[in-house]
Amino acid sequence: MSDSPVPCAPSDLWTTSGALLGGVLFGFMFYGANCLQIFVYLVNYPNDRMTLKALVAGVWAVDTAHQILGTIGIWQYLVSNFGNYVFGDETHVPMLLALVFSVIVSTIAQLLLTYRIWHLSGRMWIFPAFLIPAVVAQLVIVFMYVVEGLADITFQNLYNLSAYATAGNALATGIDIVITVVTCTLLTRARRGFNKRFAVFIVP
């Protein structure tokens, strides 16, 4: 007589799949706002250079891929493998790849804003000198996290890699805060009208 299978205890869906589902749905809200911004941009700036339009299209494509991978990942957890607690206690390729596309979008945005800061500051290199290495470091950390996560898809391994996640999130937050503070400071010191302040963020 064969041994009876050992039942698996289900995971807490509130803190696992439920949190992922909430994140995916919340992400779609920002994705919709992104699509609206792109539509407004194309309508109002039809004469922009093709390189700039290609950059906008590239960001939209990467963001779309991020949302698709997130949707596939949550579908695997809640639909195609519903009730499979072994599957639910592991992370999988779509969710990890979604992180890659997410950090690519943020990297492009941060580098573009760094360029605008450099231009607005009178081409001073002090700001790009620390912002660019920080942005690249954030990208490298996320790639290392994903590569090591793909090597072992258990959640225990992700817990072991939490230092990468903490470092990546801390860098991203720090970069965004620095960009915001520096941009607001430079715009305030410039003492220009609203239209001119808006114009400095249009790539020449």
PDB file of C-alpha atoms in Angstrom:
ATOM      1  CA  MET A   1       0.000   0.000   0.000  1.00  0.00           C
ATOM      2  CA  SER A   2       1.461   3.342  -1.020  1.00  0.00           C
ATOM      3  CA  ASP A   3       1.956   6.056   1.505  1.00  0.00           C
ATOM      4  CA  SER A   4      -0.768   8.655   1.740  1.00  0.00           C
ATOM      5  CA  PRO A   5       0.247  12.068   0.420  1.00  0.00           C
ATOM      6  CA  VAL A   6       1.142  14.619   3.026  1.00  0.00           C
ATOM      7  CA  PRO A   7      -1.331  17.505   2.856  1.00  0.00           C
ATOM      8  CA  CYS A   8       0.138  20.933   2.235  1.00  0.00           C
ATOM      9  CA  ALA A   9      -0.907  23.826   4.423  1.00  0.00           C
ATOM     10  CA  PRO A  10      -2.287  26.673   2.313  1.00  0.00           C
ATOM     11  CA  SER A  11      -0.468  29.998   2.306  1.00  0.00           C
ATOM     12  CA  ASP A  12      -2.018  33.146   3.688  1.00  0.00           C
ATOM     13  CA  LEU A  13      -3.603  34.599   0.535  1.00  0.00           C
ATOM     14  CA  TRP A  14      -3.904  38.047   2.111  1.00  0.00           C
ATOM     15  CA  THR A  15      -0.135  38.436   2.268  1.00  0.00           C
ATOM     16  CA  THR A  16       0.814  36.464  -0.856  1.00  0.00           C
ATOM     17  CA  SER A  17      -1.491  36.258  -3.868  1.00  0.00           C
ATOM     18  CA  GLY A  18      -3.839  38.898  -2.476  1.00  0.00           C
ATOM     19  CA  ALA A  19      -1.006  41.400  -2.178  1.00  0.00           C
ATOM     20  CA  LEU A  20       0.161  40.564  -5.712  1.00  0.00           C
ATOM     21  CA  LEU A  21      -3.346  41.012  -7.108  1.00  0.00           C
ATOM     22  CA  GLY A  22      -3.674  44.378  -5.393  1.00  0.00           C
ATOM     23  CA  GLY A  23      -0.319  45.461  -6.796  1.00  0.00           C
ATOM     24  CA  VAL A  24      -1.253  44.426 -10.337  1.00  0.00           C
ATOM     25  CA  LEU A  25      -4.610  46.235 -10.178  1.00  0.00           C
ATOM     26  CA  PHE A  26      -2.973  49.329  -8.702  1.00  0.00           C
ATOM     27  CA  GLY A  27      -0.356  49.177 -11.451  1.00  0.00           C
ATOM     28  CA  PHE A  28      -3.058  49.204 -14.112  1.00  0.00           C
ATOM     29  CA  MET A  29      -4.317  52.502 -12.702  1.00  0.00           C
ATOM     30  CA  PHE A  30      -0.928  54.099 -13.343  1.00  0.00           C
ATOM     31  CA  TYR A  31      -0.665  52.329 -16.694  1.00  0.00           C
ATOM     32  CA  GLY A  32      -3.949  53.941 -17.748  1.00  0.00           C
ATOM     33  CA  ALA A  33      -2.635  57.356 -16.680  1.00  0.00           C
ATOM     34  CA  ASN A  34       0.537  56.675 -18.672  1.00  0.00           C
ATOM     35  CA  CYS A  35      -1.477  55.835 -21.798  1.00  0.00           C
ATOM     36  CA  LEU A  36      -3.489  59.044 -21.387  1.00  0.00           C
ATOM     37  CA  GLN A  37      -0.308  61.105 -21.026  1.00  0.00           C
ATOM     38  CA  ILE A  38       1.138  59.576 -24.189  1.00  0.00           C
ATOM     39  CA  PHE A  39      -2.060  60.300 -26.115  1.00  0.00           C
ATOM     40  CA  VAL A  40      -2.045  63.934 -24.958  1.00  0.00           C
ATOM     41  CA  TYR A  41       1.646  64.224 -25.867  1.00  0.00           C
ATOM     42  CA  LEU A  42       1.133  62.882 -29.398  1.00  0.00           C
ATOM     43  CA  VAL A  43      -1.831  65.199 -29.975  1.00  0.00           C
ATOM     44  CA  ASN A  44      -0.122  68.347 -28.669  1.00  0.00           C
ATOM     45  CA  TYR A  45       3.427  67.778 -29.943  1.00  0.00           C
ATOM     46  CA  PRO A  46       3.097  66.200 -33.403  1.00  0.00           C
ATOM     47  CA  ASN A  47       6.236  67.953 -34.677  1.00  0.00           C
ATOM     48  CA  ASP A  48       8.649  66.584 -32.076  1.00  0.00           C
ATOM     49  CA  ARG A  49      11.735  64.753 -33.295  1.00  0.00           C
ATOM     50  CA  MET A  50      11.332  61.096 -34.181  1.00  0.00           C
ATOM     51  CA  THR A  51      13.987  60.150 -31.624  1.00  0.00           C
ATOM     52  CA  LEU A  52      11.881  61.625 -28.834  1.00  0.00           C
ATOM     53  CA  LYS A  53       8.734  59.957 -30.143  1.00  0.00           C
ATOM     54  CA  ALA A  54      10.640  56.662 -30.329  1.00  0.00           C
ATOM     55  CA  LEU A  55      11.717  57.101 -26.697  1.00  0.00           C
ATOM     56  CA  VAL A  56       8.108  57.669 -25.641  1.00  0.00           C
ATOM     57  CA  ALA A  57       6.974  54.632 -27.637  1.00  0.00           C
ATOM     58  CA  GLY A  58       9.750  52.543 -26.109  1.00  0.00           C
ATOM     59  CA  VAL A  59       8.774  53.491 -22.565  1.00  0.00           C
ATOM     60  CA  TRP A  60       5.144  52.659 -23.332  1.00  0.00           C
ATOM     61  CA  ALA A  61       6.136  49.267 -24.807  1.00  0.00           C
ATOM     62  CA  VAL A  62       8.272  48.363 -21.788  1.00  0.00           C
ATOM     63  CA  ASP A  63       5.531  49.457 -19.387  1.00  0.00           C
ATOM     64  CA  THR A  64       3.012  47.385 -21.368  1.00  0.00           C
ATOM     65  CA  ALA A  65       5.274  44.332 -21.129  1.00  0.00           C
ATOM     66  CA  HIS A  66       5.539  44.912 -17.374  1.00  0.00           C
ATOM     67  CA  GLN A  67       1.755  44.905 -16.988  1.00  0.00           C
ATOM     68  CA  ILE A  68       1.344  41.820 -19.197  1.00  0.00           C
ATOM     69  CA  LEU A  69       3.901  39.849 -17.192  1.00  0.00           C
ATOM     70  CA  GLY A  70       2.280  40.892 -13.924  1.00  0.00           C
ATOM     71  CA  THR A  71      -1.112  39.775 -15.224  1.00  0.00           C
ATOM     72  CA  ILE A  72       0.284  36.420 -16.370  1.00  0.00           C
ATOM     73  CA  GLY A  73       1.926  35.929 -13.000  1.00  0.00           C
ATOM     74  CA  ILE A  74      -1.208  36.583 -10.956  1.00  0.00           C
ATOM     75  CA  TRP A  75      -3.252  34.441 -13.395  1.00  0.00           C
ATOM     76  CA  GLN A  76      -0.918  31.523 -12.721  1.00  0.00           C
ATOM     77  CA  TYR A  77      -1.369  31.874  -8.976  1.00  0.00           C
ATOM     78  CA  LEU A  78      -5.123  32.459  -8.808  1.00  0.00           C
ATOM     79  CA  VAL A  79      -6.514  30.650 -11.869  1.00  0.00           C
ATOM     80  CA  SER A  80      -4.395  28.095 -13.709  1.00  0.00           C
ATOM     81  CA  ASN A  81      -2.800  26.757 -10.500  1.00  0.00           C
ATOM     82  CA  PHE A  82      -5.562  27.559  -8.032  1.00  0.00           C
ATOM     83  CA  GLY A  83      -5.363  25.168  -5.081  1.00  0.00           C
ATOM     84  CA  ASN A  84      -1.815  24.089  -5.965  1.00  0.00           C
ATOM     85  CA  TYR A  85      -0.149  25.117  -2.736  1.00  0.00           C
ATOM     86  CA  VAL A  86       3.274  23.911  -3.851  1.00  0.00           C
ATOM     87  CA  PHE A  87       3.094  26.259  -6.839  1.00  0.00           C
ATOM     88  CA  GLY A  88       1.773  29.033  -4.627  1.00  0.00           C
ATOM     89  CA  ASP A  89       4.717  28.778  -2.253  1.00  0.00           C
ATOM     90  CA  GLU A  90       7.187  29.571  -5.028  1.00  0.00           C
ATOM     91  CA  THR A  91       7.899  32.590  -7.164  1.00  0.00           C
ATOM     92  CA  HIS A  92       7.908  32.222 -10.946  1.00  0.00           C
ATOM     93  CA  VAL A  93       9.431  33.657 -14.095  1.00  0.00           C
ATOM     94  CA  PRO A  94       6.697  36.174 -15.106  1.00  0.00           C
ATOM     95  CA  MET A  95       6.744  37.955 -11.760  1.00  0.00           C
ATOM     96  CA  LEU A  96      10.532  38.180 -11.690  1.00  0.00           C
ATOM     97  CA  LEU A  97      10.721  39.396 -15.287  1.00  0.00           C
ATOM     98  CA  ALA A  98       8.107  42.038 -14.477  1.00  0.00           C
ATOM     99  CA  LEU A  99      10.645  43.540 -12.065  1.00  0.00           C
ATOM    100  CA  VAL A 100      13.156  43.869 -14.908  1.00  0.00           C
ATOM    101  CA  PHE A 101      10.746  45.806 -17.119  1.00  0.00           C
ATOM    102  CA  SER A 102       9.652  47.946 -14.176  1.00  0.00           C
ATOM    103  CA  VAL A 103      13.197  49.034 -13.355  1.00  0.00           C
ATOM    104  CA  ILE A 104      13.904  49.734 -17.040  1.00  0.00           C
ATOM    105  CA  VAL A 105      10.993  52.198 -17.105  1.00  0.00           C
ATOM    106  CA  SER A 106      12.159  53.930 -13.921  1.00  0.00           C
ATOM    107  CA  THR A 107      15.762  54.041 -15.186  1.00  0.00           C
ATOM    108  CA  ILE A 108      14.747  55.762 -18.428  1.00  0.00           C
ATOM    109  CA  ALA A 109      12.631  58.302 -16.539  1.00  0.00           C
ATOM    110  CA  GLN A 110      15.344  59.031 -13.978  1.00  0.00           C
ATOM    111  CA  LEU A 111      18.045  59.459 -16.631  1.00  0.00           C
ATOM    112  CA  LEU A 112      15.830  61.801 -18.649  1.00  0.00           C
ATOM    113  CA  LEU A 113      15.101  63.910 -15.566  1.00  0.00           C
ATOM    114  CA  THR A 114      18.824  63.919 -14.748  1.00  0.00           C
ATOM    115  CA  TYR A 115      19.479  65.296 -18.226  1.00  0.00           C
ATOM    116  CA  ARG A 116      16.908  68.032 -17.666  1.00  0.00           C
ATOM    117  CA  ILE A 117      18.521  68.910 -14.320  1.00  0.00           C
ATOM    118  CA  TRP A 118      21.898  69.145 -16.051  1.00  0.00           C
ATOM    119  CA  HIS A 119      20.411  71.410 -18.716  1.00  0.00           C
ATOM    120  CA  LEU A 120      18.512  73.585 -16.203  1.00  0.00           C
ATOM    121  CA  SER A 121      21.543  73.983 -13.909  1.00  0.00           C
ATOM    122  CA  GLY A 122      23.623  75.506 -16.691  1.00  0.00           C
ATOM    123  CA  ARG A 123      25.263  72.194 -17.629  1.00  0.00           C
ATOM    124  CA  MET A 124      26.797  71.628 -14.206  1.00  0.00           C
ATOM    125  CA  TRP A 125      28.120  68.068 -13.916  1.00  0.00           C
ATOM    126  CA  ILE A 126      27.845  67.816 -10.139  1.00  0.00           C
ATOM    127  CA  PHE A 127      24.279  66.487 -10.286  1.00  0.00           C
ATOM    128  CA  PRO A 128      24.761  63.844 -13.025  1.00  0.00           C
ATOM    129  CA  ALA A 129      28.018  62.830 -11.319  1.00  0.00           C
ATOM    130  CA  PHE A 130      26.146  61.181  -8.451  1.00  0.00           C
ATOM    131  CA  LEU A 131      22.702  60.621  -9.988  1.00  0.00           C
ATOM    132  CA  ILE A 132      23.845  58.568 -12.987  1.00  0.00           C
ATOM    133  CA  PRO A 133      25.947  56.082 -10.927  1.00  0.00           C
ATOM    134  CA  ALA A 134      23.053  55.718  -8.475  1.00  0.00           C
ATOM    135  CA  VAL A 135      20.572  55.010 -11.285  1.00  0.00           C
ATOM    136  CA  VAL A 136      22.901  52.447 -12.866  1.00  0.00           C
ATOM    137  CA  ALA A 137      23.515  50.828  -9.464  1.00  0.00           C
ATOM    138  CA  GLN A 138      19.768  50.471  -8.960  1.00  0.00           C
ATOM    139  CA  LEU A 139      19.473  48.749 -12.349  1.00  0.00           C
ATOM    140  CA  VAL A 140      22.348  46.367 -11.569  1.00  0.00           C
ATOM    141  CA  ILE A 141      20.941  45.465  -8.134  1.00  0.00           C
ATOM    142  CA  VAL A 142      17.543  44.554  -9.585  1.00  0.00           C
ATOM    143  CA  PHE A 143      19.135  42.451 -12.329  1.00  0.00           C
ATOM    144  CA  MET A 144      21.220  40.595  -9.719  1.00  0.00           C
ATOM    145  CA  TYR A 145      18.088  40.012  -7.636  1.00  0.00           C
ATOM    146  CA  VAL A 146      16.201  38.594 -10.624  1.00  0.00           C
ATOM    147  CA  VAL A 147      19.067  36.372 -11.798  1.00  0.00           C
ATOM    148  CA  GLU A 148      19.596  34.877  -8.341  1.00  0.00           C
ATOM    149  CA  GLY A 149      15.837  34.573  -7.884  1.00  0.00           C
ATOM    150  CA  LEU A 150      15.511  32.601 -11.116  1.00  0.00           C
ATOM    151  CA  ALA A 151      18.257  30.250  -9.935  1.00  0.00           C
ATOM    152  CA  ASP A 152      16.099  29.218  -6.959  1.00  0.00           C
ATOM    153  CA  ILE A 153      12.387  30.039  -7.178  1.00  0.00           C
ATOM    154  CA  THR A 154      11.516  29.229  -3.563  1.00  0.00           C
ATOM    155  CA  PHE A 155      10.243  32.013  -1.343  1.00  0.00           C
ATOM    156  CA  GLN A 156      12.954  31.122   1.149  1.00  0.00           C
ATOM    157  CA  ASN A 157      15.518  32.162  -1.433  1.00  0.00           C
ATOM    158  CA  LEU A 158      13.725  35.482  -1.901  1.00  0.00           C
ATOM    159  CA  TYR A 159      13.908  36.026   1.846  1.00  0.00           C
ATOM    160  CA  ASN A 160      17.643  35.366   1.620  1.00  0.00           C
ATOM    161  CA  LEU A 161      17.866  37.969  -1.161  1.00  0.00           C
ATOM    162  CA  SER A 162      15.967  40.599   0.810  1.00  0.00           C
ATOM    163  CA  ALA A 163      19.123  42.714   1.086  1.00  0.00           C
ATOM    164  CA  TYR A 164      19.028  43.248  -2.687  1.00  0.00           C
ATOM    165  CA  ALA A 165      15.375  44.265  -2.546  1.00  0.00           C
ATOM    166  CA  THR A 166      16.000  46.658   0.341  1.00  0.00           C
ATOM    167  CA  ALA A 167      18.999  48.231  -1.386  1.00  0.00           C
ATOM    168  CA  GLY A 168      17.131  48.606  -4.681  1.00  0.00           C
ATOM    169  CA  ASN A 169      14.084  50.200  -3.054  1.00  0.00           C
ATOM    170  CA  ALA A 170      16.241  52.509  -0.938  1.00  0.00           C
ATOM    171  CA  LEU A 171      18.203  53.651  -3.988  1.00  0.00           C
ATOM    172  CA  ALA A 172      15.051  54.224  -6.030  1.00  0.00           C
ATOM    173  CA  THR A 173      13.478  56.269  -3.235  1.00  0.00           C
ATOM    174  CA  GLY A 174      16.646  58.263  -2.642  1.00  0.00           C
ATOM    175  CA  ILE A 175      17.072  59.038  -6.346  1.00  0.00           C
ATOM    176  CA  ASP A 176      13.471  60.199  -6.685  1.00  0.00           C
ATOM    177  CA  ILE A 177      13.771  62.437  -3.620  1.00  0.00           C
ATOM    178  CA  VAL A 178      17.034  63.994  -4.834  1.00  0.00           C
ATOM    179  CA  ILE A 179      15.629  64.600  -8.326  1.00  0.00           C
ATOM    180  CA  THR A 180      12.504  66.212  -6.858  1.00  0.00           C
ATOM    181  CA  VAL A 181      14.382  68.467  -4.425  1.00  0.00           C
ATOM    182  CA  VAL A 182      17.018  69.550  -6.958  1.00  0.00           C
ATOM    183  CA  THR A 183      14.440  70.213  -9.673  1.00  0.00           C
ATOM    184  CA  CYS A 184      12.206  72.277  -7.383  1.00  0.00           C
ATOM    185  CA  THR A 185      15.217  74.221  -6.090  1.00  0.00           C
ATOM    186  CA  LEU A 186      16.504  75.031  -9.567  1.00  0.00           C
ATOM    187  CA  LEU A 187      13.072  76.050 -10.807  1.00  0.00           C
ATOM    188  CA  THR A 188      12.534  78.280  -7.778  1.00  0.00           C
ATOM    189  CA  ARG A 189      15.898  79.972  -8.246  1.00  0.00           C
ATOM    190  CA  ALA A 190      15.230  80.494 -11.924  1.00  0.00           C
ATOM    191  CA  ARG A 191      12.159  82.649 -11.073  1.00  0.00           C
ATOM    192  CA  ARG A 192      10.531  82.151 -14.404  1.00  0.00           C
ATOM    193  CA  GLY A 193       6.877  82.139 -15.403  1.00  0.00           C
ATOM    194  CA  PHE A 194       4.849  78.942 -15.409  1.00  0.00           C
ATOM    195  CA  ASN A 195       5.101  78.459 -19.177  1.00  0.00           C
ATOM    196  CA  LYS A 196       8.871  78.797 -19.143  1.00  0.00           C
ATOM    197  CA  ARG A 197       9.148  76.397 -16.214  1.00  0.00           C
ATOM    198  CA  PHE A 198       7.147  73.848 -18.169  1.00  0.00           C
ATOM    199  CA  ALA A 199       9.207  74.440 -21.313  1.00  0.00           C
ATOM    200  CA  VAL A 200      12.502  73.403 -19.718  1.00  0.00           C
ATOM    201  CA  PHE A 201      11.237  69.829 -19.517  1.00  0.00           C
ATOM    202  CA  ILE A 202      10.695  69.640 -23.279  1.00  0.00           C
ATOM    203  CA  VAL A 203      13.781  68.021 -24.743  1.00  0.00           C
ATOM    204  CA  PRO A 204      15.317  70.421 -27.295  1.00  0.00           C
TER     205      PRO A 204
END
